[in-house]
PDB file of C-alpha atoms and ligand atoms in Angstrom:
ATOM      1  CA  UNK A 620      -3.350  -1.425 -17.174  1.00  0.00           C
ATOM      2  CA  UNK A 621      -5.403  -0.318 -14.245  1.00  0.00           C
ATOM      3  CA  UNK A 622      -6.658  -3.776 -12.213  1.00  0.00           C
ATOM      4  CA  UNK A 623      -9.508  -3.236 -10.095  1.00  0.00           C
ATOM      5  CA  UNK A 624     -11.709  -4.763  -7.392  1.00  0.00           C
ATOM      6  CA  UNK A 625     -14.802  -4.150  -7.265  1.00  0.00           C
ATOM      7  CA  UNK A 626     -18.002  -5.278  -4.762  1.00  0.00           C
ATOM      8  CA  UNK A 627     -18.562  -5.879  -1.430  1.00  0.00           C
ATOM      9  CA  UNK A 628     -16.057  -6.136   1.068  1.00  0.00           C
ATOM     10  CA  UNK A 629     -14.473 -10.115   1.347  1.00  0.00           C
ATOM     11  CA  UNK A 630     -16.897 -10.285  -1.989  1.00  0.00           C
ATOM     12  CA  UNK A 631     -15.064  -8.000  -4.398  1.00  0.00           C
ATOM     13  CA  UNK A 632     -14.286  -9.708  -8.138  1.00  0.00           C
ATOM     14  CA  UNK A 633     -11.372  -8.520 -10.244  1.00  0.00           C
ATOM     15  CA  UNK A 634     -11.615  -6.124 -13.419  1.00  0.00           C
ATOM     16  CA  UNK A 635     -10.299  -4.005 -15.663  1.00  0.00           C
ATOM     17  CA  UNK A 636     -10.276  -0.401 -16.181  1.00  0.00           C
ATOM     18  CA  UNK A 637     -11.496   0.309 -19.523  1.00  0.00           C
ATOM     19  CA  UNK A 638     -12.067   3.775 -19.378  1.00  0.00           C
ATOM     20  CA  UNK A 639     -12.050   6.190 -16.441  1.00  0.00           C
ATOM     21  CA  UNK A 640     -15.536   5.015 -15.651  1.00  0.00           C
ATOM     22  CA  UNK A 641     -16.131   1.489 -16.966  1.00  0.00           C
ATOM     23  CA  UNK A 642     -14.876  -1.751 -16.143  1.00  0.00           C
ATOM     24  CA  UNK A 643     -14.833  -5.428 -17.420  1.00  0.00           C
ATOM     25  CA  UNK A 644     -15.255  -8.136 -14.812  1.00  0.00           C
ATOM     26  CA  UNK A 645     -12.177 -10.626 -15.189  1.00  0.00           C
ATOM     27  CA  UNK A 646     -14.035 -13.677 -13.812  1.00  0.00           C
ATOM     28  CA  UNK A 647     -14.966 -15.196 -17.482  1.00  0.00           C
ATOM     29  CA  UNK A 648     -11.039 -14.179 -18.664  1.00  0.00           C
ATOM     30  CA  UNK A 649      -9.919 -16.669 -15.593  1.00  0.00           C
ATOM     31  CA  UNK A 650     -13.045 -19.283 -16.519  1.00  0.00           C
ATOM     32  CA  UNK A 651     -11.666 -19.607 -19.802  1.00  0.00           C
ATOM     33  CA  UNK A 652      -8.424 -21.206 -18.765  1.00  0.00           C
ATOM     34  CA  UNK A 653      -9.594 -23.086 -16.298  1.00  0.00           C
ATOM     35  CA  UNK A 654      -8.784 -21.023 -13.335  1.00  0.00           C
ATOM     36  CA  UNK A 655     -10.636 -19.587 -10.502  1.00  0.00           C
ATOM     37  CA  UNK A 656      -9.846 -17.188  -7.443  1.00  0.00           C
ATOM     38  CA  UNK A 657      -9.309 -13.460  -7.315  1.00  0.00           C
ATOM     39  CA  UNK A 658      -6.739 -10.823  -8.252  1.00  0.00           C
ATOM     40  CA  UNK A 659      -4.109 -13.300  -7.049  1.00  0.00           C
ATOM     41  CA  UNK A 660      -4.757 -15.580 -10.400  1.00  0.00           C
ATOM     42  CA  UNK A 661      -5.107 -12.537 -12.438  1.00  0.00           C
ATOM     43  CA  UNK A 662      -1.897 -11.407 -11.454  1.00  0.00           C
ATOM     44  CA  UNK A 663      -0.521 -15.478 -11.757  1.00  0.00           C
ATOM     45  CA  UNK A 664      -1.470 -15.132 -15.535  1.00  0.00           C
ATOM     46  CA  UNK A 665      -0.285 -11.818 -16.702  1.00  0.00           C
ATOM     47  CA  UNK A 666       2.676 -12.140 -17.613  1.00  0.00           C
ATOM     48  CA  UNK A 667       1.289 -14.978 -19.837  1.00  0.00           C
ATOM     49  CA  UNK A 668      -1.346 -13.904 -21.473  1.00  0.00           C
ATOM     50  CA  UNK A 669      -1.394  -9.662 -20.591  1.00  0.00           C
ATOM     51  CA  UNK A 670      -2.019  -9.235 -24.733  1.00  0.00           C
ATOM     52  CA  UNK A 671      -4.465 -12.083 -24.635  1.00  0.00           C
ATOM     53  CA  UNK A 672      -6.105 -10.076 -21.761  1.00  0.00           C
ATOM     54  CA  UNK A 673      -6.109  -6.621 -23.535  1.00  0.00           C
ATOM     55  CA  UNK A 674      -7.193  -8.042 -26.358  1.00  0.00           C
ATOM     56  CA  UNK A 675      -9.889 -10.030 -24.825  1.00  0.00           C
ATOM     57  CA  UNK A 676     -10.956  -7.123 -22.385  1.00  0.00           C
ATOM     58  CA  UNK A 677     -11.590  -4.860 -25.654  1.00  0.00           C
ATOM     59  CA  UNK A 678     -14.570  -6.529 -27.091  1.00  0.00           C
ATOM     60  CA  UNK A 679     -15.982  -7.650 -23.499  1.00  0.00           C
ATOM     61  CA  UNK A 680     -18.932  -6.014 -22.218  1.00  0.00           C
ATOM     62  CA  UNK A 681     -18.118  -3.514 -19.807  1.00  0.00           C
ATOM     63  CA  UNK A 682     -19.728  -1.867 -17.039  1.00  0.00           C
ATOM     64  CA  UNK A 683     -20.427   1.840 -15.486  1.00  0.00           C
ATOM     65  CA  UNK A 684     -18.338   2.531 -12.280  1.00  0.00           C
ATOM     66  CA  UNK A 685     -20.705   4.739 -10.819  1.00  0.00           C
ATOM     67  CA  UNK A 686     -21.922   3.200  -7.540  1.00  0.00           C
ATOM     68  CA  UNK A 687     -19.606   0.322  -7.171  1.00  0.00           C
ATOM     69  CA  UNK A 688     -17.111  -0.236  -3.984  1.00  0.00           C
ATOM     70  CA  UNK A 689     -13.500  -0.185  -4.964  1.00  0.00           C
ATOM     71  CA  UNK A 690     -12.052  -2.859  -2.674  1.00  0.00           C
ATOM     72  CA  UNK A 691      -8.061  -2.982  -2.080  1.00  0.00           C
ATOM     73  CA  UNK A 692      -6.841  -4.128  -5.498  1.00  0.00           C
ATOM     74  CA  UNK A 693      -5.236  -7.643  -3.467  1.00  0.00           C
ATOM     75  CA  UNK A 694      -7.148  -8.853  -0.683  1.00  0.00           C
ATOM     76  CA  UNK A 695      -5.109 -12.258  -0.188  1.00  0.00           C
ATOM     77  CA  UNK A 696      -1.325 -11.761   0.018  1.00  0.00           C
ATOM     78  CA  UNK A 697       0.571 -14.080   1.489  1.00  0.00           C
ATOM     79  CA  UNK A 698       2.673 -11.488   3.454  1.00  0.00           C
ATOM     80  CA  UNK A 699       2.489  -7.792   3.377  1.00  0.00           C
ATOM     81  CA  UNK A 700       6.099  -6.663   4.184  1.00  0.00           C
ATOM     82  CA  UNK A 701       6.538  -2.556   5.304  1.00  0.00           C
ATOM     83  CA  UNK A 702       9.974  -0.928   5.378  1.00  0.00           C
ATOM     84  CA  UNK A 703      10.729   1.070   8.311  1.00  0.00           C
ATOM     85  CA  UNK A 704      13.037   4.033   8.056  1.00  0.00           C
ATOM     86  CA  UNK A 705      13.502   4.121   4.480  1.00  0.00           C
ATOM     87  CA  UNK A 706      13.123   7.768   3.585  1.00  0.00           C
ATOM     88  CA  UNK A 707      16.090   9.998   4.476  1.00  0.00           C
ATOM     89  CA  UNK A 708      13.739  12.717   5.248  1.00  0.00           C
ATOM     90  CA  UNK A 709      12.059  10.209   7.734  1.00  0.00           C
ATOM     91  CA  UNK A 710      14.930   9.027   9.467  1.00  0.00           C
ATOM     92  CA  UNK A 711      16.032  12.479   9.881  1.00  0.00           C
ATOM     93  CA  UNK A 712      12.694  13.984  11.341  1.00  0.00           C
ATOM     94  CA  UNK A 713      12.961  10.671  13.620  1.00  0.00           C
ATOM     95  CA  UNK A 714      16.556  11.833  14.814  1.00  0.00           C
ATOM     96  CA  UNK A 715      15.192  11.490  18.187  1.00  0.00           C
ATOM     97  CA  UNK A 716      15.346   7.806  18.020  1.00  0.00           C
ATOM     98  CA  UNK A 717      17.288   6.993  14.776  1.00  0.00           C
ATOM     99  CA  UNK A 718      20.343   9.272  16.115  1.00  0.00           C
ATOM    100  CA  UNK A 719      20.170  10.424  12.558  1.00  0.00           C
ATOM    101  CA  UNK A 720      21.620   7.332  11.091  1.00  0.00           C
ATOM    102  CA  UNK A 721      19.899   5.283   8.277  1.00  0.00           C
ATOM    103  CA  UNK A 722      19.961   1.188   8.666  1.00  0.00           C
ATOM    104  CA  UNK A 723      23.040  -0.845   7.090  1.00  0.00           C
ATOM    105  CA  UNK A 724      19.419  -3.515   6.051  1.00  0.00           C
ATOM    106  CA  UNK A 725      16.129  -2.584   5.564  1.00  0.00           C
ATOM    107  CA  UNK A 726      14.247  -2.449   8.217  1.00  0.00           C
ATOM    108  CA  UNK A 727      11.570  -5.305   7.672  1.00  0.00           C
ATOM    109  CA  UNK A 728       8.472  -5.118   9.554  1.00  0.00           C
ATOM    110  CA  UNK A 729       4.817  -6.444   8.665  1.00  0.00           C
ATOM    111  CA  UNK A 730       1.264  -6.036   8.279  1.00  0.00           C
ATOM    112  CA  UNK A 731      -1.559  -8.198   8.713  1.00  0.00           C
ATOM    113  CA  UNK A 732      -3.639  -8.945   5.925  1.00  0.00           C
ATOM    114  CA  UNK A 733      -6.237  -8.404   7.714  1.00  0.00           C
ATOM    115  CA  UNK A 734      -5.678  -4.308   8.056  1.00  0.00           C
ATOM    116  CA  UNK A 735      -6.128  -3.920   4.097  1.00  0.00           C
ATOM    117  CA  UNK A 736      -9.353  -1.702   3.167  1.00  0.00           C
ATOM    118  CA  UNK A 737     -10.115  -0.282   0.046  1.00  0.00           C
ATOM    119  CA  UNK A 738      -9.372   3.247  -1.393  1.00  0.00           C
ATOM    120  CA  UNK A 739     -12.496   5.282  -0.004  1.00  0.00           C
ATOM    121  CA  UNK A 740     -13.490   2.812   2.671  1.00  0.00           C
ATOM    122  CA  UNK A 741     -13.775   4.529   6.296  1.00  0.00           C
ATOM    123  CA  UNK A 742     -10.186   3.902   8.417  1.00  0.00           C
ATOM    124  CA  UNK A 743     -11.713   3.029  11.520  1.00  0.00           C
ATOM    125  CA  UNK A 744      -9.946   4.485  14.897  1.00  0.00           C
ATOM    126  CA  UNK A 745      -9.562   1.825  17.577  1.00  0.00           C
ATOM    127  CA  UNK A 746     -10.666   2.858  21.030  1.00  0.00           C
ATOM    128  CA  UNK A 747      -7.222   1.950  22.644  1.00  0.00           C
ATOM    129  CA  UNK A 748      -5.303   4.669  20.662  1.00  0.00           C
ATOM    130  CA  UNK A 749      -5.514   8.454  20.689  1.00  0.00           C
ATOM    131  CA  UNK A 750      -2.481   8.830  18.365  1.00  0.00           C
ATOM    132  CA  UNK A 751      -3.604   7.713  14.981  1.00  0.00           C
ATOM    133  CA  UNK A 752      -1.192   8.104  12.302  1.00  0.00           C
ATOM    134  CA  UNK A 753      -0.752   8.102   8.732  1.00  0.00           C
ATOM    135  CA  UNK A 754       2.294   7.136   6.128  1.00  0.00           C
ATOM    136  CA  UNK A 755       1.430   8.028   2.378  1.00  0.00           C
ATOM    137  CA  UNK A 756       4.063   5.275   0.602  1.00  0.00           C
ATOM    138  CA  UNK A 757       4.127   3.368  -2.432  1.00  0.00           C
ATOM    139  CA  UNK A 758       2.913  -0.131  -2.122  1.00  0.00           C
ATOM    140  CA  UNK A 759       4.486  -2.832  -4.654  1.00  0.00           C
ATOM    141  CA  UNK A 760       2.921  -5.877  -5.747  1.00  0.00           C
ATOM    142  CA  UNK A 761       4.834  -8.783  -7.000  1.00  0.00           C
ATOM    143  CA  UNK A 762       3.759 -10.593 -10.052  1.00  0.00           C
ATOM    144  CA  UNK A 763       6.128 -14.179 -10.135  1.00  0.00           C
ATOM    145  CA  UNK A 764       7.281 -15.824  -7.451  1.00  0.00           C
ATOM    146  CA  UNK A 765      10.367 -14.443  -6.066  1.00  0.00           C
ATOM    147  CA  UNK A 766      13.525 -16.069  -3.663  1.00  0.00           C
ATOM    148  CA  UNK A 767      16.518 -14.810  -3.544  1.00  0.00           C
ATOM    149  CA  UNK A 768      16.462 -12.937  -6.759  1.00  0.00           C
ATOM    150  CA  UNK A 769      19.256 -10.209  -7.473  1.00  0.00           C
ATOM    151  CA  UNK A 770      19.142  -6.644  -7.912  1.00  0.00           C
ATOM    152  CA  UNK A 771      19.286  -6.697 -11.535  1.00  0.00           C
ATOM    153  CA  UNK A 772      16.524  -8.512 -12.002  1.00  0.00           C
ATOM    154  CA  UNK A 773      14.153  -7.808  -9.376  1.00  0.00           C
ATOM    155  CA  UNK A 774      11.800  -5.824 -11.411  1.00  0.00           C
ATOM    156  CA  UNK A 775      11.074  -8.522 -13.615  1.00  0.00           C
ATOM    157  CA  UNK A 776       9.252  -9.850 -10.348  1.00  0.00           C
ATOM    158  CA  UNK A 777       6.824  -6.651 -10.195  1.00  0.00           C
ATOM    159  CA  UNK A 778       3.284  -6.659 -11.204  1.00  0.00           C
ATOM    160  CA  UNK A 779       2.545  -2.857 -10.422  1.00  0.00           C
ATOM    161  CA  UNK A 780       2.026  -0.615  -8.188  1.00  0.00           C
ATOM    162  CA  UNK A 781      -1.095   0.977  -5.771  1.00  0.00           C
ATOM    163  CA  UNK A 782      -1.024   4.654  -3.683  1.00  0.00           C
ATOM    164  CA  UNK A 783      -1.244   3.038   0.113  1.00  0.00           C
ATOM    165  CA  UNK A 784      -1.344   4.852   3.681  1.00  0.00           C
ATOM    166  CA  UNK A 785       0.869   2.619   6.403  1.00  0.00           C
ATOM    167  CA  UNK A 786      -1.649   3.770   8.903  1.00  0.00           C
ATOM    168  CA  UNK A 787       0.218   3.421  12.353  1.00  0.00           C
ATOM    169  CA  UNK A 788      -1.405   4.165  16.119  1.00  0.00           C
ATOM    170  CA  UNK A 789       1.936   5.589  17.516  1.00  0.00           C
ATOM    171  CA  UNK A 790       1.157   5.225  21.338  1.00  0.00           C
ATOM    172  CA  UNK A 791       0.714   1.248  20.716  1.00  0.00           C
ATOM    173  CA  UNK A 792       3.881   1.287  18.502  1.00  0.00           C
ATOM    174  CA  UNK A 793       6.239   3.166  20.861  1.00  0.00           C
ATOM    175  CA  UNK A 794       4.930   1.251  23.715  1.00  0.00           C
ATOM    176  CA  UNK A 795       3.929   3.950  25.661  1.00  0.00           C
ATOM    177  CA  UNK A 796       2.443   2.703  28.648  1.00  0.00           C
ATOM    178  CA  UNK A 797       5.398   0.467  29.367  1.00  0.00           C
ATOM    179  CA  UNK A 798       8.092   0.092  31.925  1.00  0.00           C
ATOM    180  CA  UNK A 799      10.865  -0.221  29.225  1.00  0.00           C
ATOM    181  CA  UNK A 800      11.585   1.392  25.935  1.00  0.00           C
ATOM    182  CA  UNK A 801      12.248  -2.282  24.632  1.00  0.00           C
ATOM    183  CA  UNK A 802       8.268  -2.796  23.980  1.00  0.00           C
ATOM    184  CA  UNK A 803       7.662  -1.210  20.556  1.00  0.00           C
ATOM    185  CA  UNK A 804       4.494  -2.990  18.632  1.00  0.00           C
ATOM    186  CA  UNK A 805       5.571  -2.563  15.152  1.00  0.00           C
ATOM    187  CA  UNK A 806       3.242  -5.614  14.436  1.00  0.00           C
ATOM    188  CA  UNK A 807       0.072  -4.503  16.609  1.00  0.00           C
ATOM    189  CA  UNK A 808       0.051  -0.935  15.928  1.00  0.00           C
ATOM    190  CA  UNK A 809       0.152  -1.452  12.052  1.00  0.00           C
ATOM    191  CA  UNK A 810      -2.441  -4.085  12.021  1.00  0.00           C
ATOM    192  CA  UNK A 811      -5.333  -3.459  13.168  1.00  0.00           C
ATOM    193  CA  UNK A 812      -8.560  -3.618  10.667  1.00  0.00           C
ATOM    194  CA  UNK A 813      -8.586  -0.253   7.881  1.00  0.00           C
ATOM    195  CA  UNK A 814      -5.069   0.442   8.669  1.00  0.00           C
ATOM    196  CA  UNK A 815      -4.067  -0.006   5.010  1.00  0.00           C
ATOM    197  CA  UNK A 816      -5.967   1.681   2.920  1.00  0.00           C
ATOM    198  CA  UNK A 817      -4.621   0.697  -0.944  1.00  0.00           C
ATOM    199  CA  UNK A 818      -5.678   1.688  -4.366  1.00  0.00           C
ATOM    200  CA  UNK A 819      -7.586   3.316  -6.271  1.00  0.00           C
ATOM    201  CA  UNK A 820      -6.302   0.339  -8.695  1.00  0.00           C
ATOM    202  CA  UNK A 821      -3.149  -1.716  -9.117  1.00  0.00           C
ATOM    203  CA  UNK A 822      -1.244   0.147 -11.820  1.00  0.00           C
ATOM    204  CA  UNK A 823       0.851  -1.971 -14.276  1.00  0.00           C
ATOM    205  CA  UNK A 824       4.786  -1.572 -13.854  1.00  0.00           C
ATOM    206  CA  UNK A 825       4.543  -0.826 -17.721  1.00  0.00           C
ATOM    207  CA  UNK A 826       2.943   2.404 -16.754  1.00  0.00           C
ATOM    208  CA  UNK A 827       5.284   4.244 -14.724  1.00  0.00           C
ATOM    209  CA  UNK A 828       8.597   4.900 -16.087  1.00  0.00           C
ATOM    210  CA  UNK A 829      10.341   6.315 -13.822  1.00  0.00           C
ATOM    211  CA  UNK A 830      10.283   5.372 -10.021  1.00  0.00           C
ATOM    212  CA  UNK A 831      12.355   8.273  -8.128  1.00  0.00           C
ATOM    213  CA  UNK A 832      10.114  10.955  -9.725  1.00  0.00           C
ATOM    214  CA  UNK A 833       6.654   9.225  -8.401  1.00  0.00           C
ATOM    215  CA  UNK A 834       5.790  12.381  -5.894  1.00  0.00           C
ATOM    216  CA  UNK A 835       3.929  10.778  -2.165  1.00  0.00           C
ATOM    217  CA  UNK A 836       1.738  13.576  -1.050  1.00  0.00           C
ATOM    218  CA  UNK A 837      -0.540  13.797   2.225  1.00  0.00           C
ATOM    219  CA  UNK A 838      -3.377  16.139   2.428  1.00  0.00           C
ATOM    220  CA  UNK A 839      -5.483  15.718   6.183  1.00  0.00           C
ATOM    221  CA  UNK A 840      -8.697  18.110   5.404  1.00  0.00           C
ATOM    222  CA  UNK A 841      -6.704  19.540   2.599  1.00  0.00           C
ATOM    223  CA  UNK A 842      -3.367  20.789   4.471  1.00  0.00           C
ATOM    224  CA  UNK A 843      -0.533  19.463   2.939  1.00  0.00           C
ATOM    225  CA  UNK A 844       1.440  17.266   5.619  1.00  0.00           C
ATOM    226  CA  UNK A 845       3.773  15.468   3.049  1.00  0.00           C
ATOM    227  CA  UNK A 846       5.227  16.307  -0.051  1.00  0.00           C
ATOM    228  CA  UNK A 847       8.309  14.004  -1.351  1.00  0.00           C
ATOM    229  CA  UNK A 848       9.340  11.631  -3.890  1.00  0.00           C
ATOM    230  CA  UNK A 849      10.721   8.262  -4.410  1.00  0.00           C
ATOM    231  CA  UNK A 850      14.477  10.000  -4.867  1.00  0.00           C
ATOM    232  CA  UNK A 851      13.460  10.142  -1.193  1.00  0.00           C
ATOM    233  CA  UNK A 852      14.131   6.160  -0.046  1.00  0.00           C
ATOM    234  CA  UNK A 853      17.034   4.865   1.608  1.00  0.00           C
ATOM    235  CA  UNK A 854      17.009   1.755  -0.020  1.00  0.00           C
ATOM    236  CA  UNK A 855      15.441   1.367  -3.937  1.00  0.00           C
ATOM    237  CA  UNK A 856      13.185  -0.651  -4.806  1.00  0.00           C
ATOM    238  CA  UNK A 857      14.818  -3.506  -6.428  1.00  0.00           C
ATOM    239  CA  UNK A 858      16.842  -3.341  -3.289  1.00  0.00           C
ATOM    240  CA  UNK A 859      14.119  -3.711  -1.086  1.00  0.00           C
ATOM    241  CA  UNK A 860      12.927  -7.272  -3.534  1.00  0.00           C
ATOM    242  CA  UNK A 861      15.924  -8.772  -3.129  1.00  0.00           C
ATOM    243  CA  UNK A 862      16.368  -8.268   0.689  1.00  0.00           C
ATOM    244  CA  UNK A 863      13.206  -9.357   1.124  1.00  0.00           C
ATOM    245  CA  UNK A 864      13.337 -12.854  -0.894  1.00  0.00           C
ATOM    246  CA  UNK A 865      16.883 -13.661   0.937  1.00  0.00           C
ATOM    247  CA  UNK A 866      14.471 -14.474   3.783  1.00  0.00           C
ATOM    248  CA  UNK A 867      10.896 -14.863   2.730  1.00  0.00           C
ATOM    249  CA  UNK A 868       9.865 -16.216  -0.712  1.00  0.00           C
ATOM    250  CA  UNK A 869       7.351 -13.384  -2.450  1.00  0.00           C
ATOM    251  CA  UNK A 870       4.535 -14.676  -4.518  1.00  0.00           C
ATOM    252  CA  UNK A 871       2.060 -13.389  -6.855  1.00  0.00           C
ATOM    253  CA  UNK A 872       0.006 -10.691  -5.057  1.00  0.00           C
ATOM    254  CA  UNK A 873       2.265 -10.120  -1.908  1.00  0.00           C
ATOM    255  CA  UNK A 874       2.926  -6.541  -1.052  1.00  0.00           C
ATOM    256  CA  UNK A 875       6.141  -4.298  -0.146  1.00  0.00           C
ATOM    257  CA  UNK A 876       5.004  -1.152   1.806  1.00  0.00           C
ATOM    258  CA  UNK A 877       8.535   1.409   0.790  1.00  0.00           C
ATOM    259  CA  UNK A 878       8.302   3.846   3.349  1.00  0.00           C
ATOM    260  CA  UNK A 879       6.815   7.059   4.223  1.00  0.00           C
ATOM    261  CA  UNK A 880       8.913  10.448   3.372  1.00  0.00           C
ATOM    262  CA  UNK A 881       8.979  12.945   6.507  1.00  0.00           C
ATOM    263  CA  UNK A 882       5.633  14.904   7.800  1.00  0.00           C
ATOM    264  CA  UNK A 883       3.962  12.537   9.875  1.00  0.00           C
ATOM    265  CA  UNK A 884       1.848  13.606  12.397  1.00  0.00           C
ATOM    266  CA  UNK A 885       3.852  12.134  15.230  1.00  0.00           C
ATOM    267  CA  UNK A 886       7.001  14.177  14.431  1.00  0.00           C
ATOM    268  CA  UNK A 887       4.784  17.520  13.848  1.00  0.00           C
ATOM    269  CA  UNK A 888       4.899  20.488  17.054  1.00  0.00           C
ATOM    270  CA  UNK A 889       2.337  19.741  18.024  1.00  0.00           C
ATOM    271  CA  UNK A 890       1.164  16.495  16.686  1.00  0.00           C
ATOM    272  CA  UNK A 891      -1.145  16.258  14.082  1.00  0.00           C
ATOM    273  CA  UNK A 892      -3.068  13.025  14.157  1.00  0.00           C
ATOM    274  CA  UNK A 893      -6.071  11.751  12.276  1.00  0.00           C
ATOM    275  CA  UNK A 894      -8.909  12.456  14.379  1.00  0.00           C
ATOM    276  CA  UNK A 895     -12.431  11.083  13.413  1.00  0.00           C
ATOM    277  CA  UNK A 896     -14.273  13.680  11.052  1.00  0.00           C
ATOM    278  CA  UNK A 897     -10.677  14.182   9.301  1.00  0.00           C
ATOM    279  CA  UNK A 898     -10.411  13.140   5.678  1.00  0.00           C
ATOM    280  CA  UNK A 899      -7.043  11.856   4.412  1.00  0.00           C
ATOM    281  CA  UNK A 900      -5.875  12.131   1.149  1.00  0.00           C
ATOM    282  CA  UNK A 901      -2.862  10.211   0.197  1.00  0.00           C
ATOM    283  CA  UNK A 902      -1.680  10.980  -3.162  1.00  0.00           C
ATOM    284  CA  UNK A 903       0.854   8.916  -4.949  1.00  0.00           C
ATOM    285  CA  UNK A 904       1.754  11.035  -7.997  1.00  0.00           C
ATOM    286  CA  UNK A 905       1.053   8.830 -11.255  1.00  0.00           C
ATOM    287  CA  UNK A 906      -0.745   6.192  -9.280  1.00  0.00           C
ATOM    288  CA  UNK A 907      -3.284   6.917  -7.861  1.00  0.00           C
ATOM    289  CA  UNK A 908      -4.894   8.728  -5.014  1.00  0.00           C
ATOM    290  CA  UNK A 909      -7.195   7.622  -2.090  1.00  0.00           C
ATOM    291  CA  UNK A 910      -9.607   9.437   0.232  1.00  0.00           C
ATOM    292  CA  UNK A 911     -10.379   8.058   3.260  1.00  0.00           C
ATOM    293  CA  UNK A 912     -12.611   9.389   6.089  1.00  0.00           C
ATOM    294  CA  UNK A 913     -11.716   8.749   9.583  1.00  0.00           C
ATOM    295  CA  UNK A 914     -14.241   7.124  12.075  1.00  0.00           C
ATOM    296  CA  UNK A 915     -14.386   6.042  15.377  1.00  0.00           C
ATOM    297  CA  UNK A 916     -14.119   2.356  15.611  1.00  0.00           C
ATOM    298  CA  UNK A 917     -17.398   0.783  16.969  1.00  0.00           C
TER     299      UNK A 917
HETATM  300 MG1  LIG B1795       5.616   2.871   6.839  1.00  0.00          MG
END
């Protein structure tokens, strides 16, 4: 199942893929038990009623594509949690401050809600950076409510999956214009508004078999900058669910961010940030691929 949002931004309504161009609005499917609200209750009832859903969604009138906005598939999550470091090709190309070694924990940092956009809005360049950055990673989206569940059974907390872009301004993050190296802005320089782009759709866990052989591929203007895989991540996914939940409860619709494989522009000679007029294409093989223009923030 591909679950979409389409409309207006803060105004977007939930759907249903049908076909590669038509989609069934999932408002009435919510009205008819009683519930209202957005992707969040969609993704509440699934694992109810998903053959009640497909079922339903086949004989409901459906709608071209063509001209609609894809929003991000989730718009309210309660938290968005990223993984830093979790790539051995990242920590490696970060040697310079990871000495090389990879973290006993995952390395929990977060995102503000506020920074999702959609999968071909603009991602907006803030005036106070120069060293805009981009992280092509696999975004996860829980589906049950989930504390301190174990490894074996993490995935039974999963709803599915969206291609995402951890977009990062690496002069706030780093701190640069600081007395100390103890200033990073993990927080601030991952949060400001556009910096994660997510999409095109939220793809159902029953659709992707495999996780280590999901490819994560960055094209800026169409050079390649990344080019991994999932066999790529420090810590797997179900890992990464149950570390989480020891320490914040995951509901329906929250996010985990994985990590981004090596090839960001930060570690490049010379760097190779996103400069507005670049296009980024962050392809998450089997998911689903975004294109977002970069423009100057006004
Ligand atoms: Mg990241």
């Amino acid at each position: 199942m591909r679950l979409v949002n389409i409309g207006p931004l803060e105004s977007e309504q939930p759907g249903l893929l049908v076909d590669d161009d038509r989609w069934v609005p999932l408002t009435p499917f919510l009205a008819r038990y009683g519930v209202s609200g957005g992707m969040n209750a969609v993704l509440g009832l699934l694992p109810m009623l998903r053959d009640t859903l497909a079922d339903w969604a086949s004989t409901a009138t459906s709608h071209p594509l063509e001209g609609q906005r894809l929003g991000a598939p989730v718009t309210r999550p309660r938290s968005i949690v990223a993984v830093g470091a979790n790539t051995r090709s990242h920590v490696a190309e970060a040697a310079v401050h990871t000495g090389g070694h990879v973290a006993k924990r995952p390395m929990l940092i977060t995102k503000a809600a506020s920074a999702l956009c959609g999968p071909h809005d603009p991602i907006l360049r803030p005036s106070d950076t120069r060293k805009l950055d981009y992280e092509t990673e696999l975004a996860v989206v829980i589906g049950r409510a989930a504390s301190h569940v174990t490894h074996d059974k993490a995935m039974d907390y999963v709803a599915g999956y969206m291609a995402c872009s951890d977009v990062t301004a690496r002069d706030i993050q780093t701190g640069e214009d600081e007395e100390a190296d103890f200033y990073w802005q993990h927080f601030r320089s991952k949060s400001y508004s556009t910096f994660l782009p997510t999409g095109p759709w939220l793809l159902t866990t029953d659709e992707v078999h495999d996780l280590t052989k999901v490819t994560l591929q960055t094209y800026v203007n169409d050079e390649i900058r990344q080019n991994s895989d999932l066999s790529d991540l420090v810590f797997d996914v179900p890992t990464l669910i149950a570390s989480v939940s020891e320490c914040v409860p995951l509901l329906p619709g929250d996010i985990l961010v994985t990590g981004s494989p090596a090839g960001v522009g930060h570690f490049m000679s010379p760097p190779g940030y996103l400069e507005p007029g670049d296009t980024l294409r962050t392809v998450v093989g089997g998911v689903g691929e975004l294109r977002n223009r970069i423009e100057e923030a006004q």
